[in-house]
Amino acid sequence: TQVAVACLALVGCSTPSSEPSSDNKVTIYGVYTDAQAQAFQDELTAWGTENGISVVYQPLSSFETDLQTNIDVGTAPDIAIWPEPVDVLAHARAGDVLALDDIGGLDLAAPKSTLVPGWDTLAVADGKTYALPVSAKVRSLVFYNPAEFARYGYMVPTTDAEFTALVDKIKKDGSGYPFCAGIESGGATGWPITDWLEHYVLDYNGADAYNRWIDGKLKFGSDAVGKAADKVASLLLSKGSVNGGGTRMATNSFGDTAPLFETGGKAKGQCFMLRQGAFITDFFPDSIKAELAASNYAHADVFPLPPPANAQAGIIGVGELAAAFNAEPDTVKVLQFLYSDKVGSEMAKISGFASPHKTFDPNLYPDPLSKKIGQIMSTASVFGFDASECMPSPVKAEFWAAGTDWVTGKVSWTQAAARIESKF
C-alpha cells in the first residue's frame, strides 16, 4: 500500500471568503529567484497567452516577512508559493488561505492521482488540503565517481545488502574512505546528519510513524528512531567510514566535495560516496561542473540511497507548494495548471528541479543526470518532506546541535535524543 507523509497541524475553521470575479490577471508571490524565477515566469506567460490570463510572478526577498506585510495591508497576492508546508498551515490557522477542497471548480483528484505518494498530504489538516506542490528537490541521493568505481571494480549497489557490502569492501581494500560526509554549515551545522536519520526513520517505520515523529508523538528516544540511528552509526560512525571520523565530520563543510574526485587514496583523503541533495553539484570542482555541463559523467554520477531489507523505499526532500488567497475563476484556472504535471517545461532546465509528479515527461529534463534524478523522484514509493523543517524551530535547532555532538562522540544517541525531545 502506498502511503503519504505529511507535516500536520491543527487548523481552525476560519477561511477567507471572496465573491467570484474575473479580471484576467493573477498575481503569484513566491521563493523562486534568478534563473528559476525567469523560467517559471516564462511558463506562466506561455500558459497565460493560451488561456487569455495575465499571470505575473513576483519573488519576495524575505518571503514570509514580505508576504505577511502584504497580507496585513490588504494586498495579498492571488496565489503564494511556500518553501515549507508548516508555514502554509500557519496561514491556514490564521484564516489567510483557502482550503482547496472548498474552491468550486478546482479538481484536486486529477493532480493527486499523478503526484508521488506523500506530496498530496503535506499541507493537510483537519481533513482539508491547503496546498499542493509545484516543484521538488531530491535529497536521498548518493553521488559517486564512476572512473574510480571502475578502477577498483566497485559496482553501483541496488540493495542495502550490496550497499553495506560495498562500504565494507572499500574499508578492507584500503582504497579510500567509503563516505565523504562533512556536516559543518556555520550556524546550521548538523543539518546533513538529520537528513541521514530522516531517510531511515521513513524507510524502517513507514509514513504514519514518520508523521508521528514530526508531531512529537513518536519520541526521539523510541526504539523506532533508535533503529534508524543505529543504521546511520553503522554506516557513518564506524571506524574507517569517514576520513577523521565524526570529529572531522563536524568541522568539515558539507560543501567540500573535492575528496570525491581524488585519486590518491587514503593518503589524499579520497572518498567514494557522497549522500546529499541534488543541489550539491553546485559545489563540485569547476572541472567536474564543466564535464557535467557537457553531459560527461565519467567522474560524477548518482544512485538512490537503497532502502534496508523489508523496508519502504522512501525519498527525502523538500519542495515548493502553492496555496490560494481567493477563489476567483482566473485564480482557479492558474491553480489547476500549477498543480498539474505540465509545470516544469522550462524550470526543469534549471539545476536542482524535479517534478513531484509520477507522470512528468522525463524528456523535459535537459541532460541524463537531471533525468536520472527526476526519475528517482517519480518512481519513489513514498516522499517524506525534510522532517526537521516540519518540526518547531527549537526542536530543529537542537536536532542539529545534539546530532553534531552525537556524531563527534560527545554524547550517546540516547542522550542526544533526550536533549532534542526536551525542546518539543
CSV table of C-alpha atoms in Angstrom, one decimal, residues 28 96 139 299:
chain,number,residue,atom,x,y,z
A,28,ILE,CA,1.8,35.0,-7.6
A,96,ASP,CA,-5.4,33.7,5.3
A,139,ARG,CA,17.8,14.7,-1.1
A,299,HIS,CA,33.7,11.3,-12.9
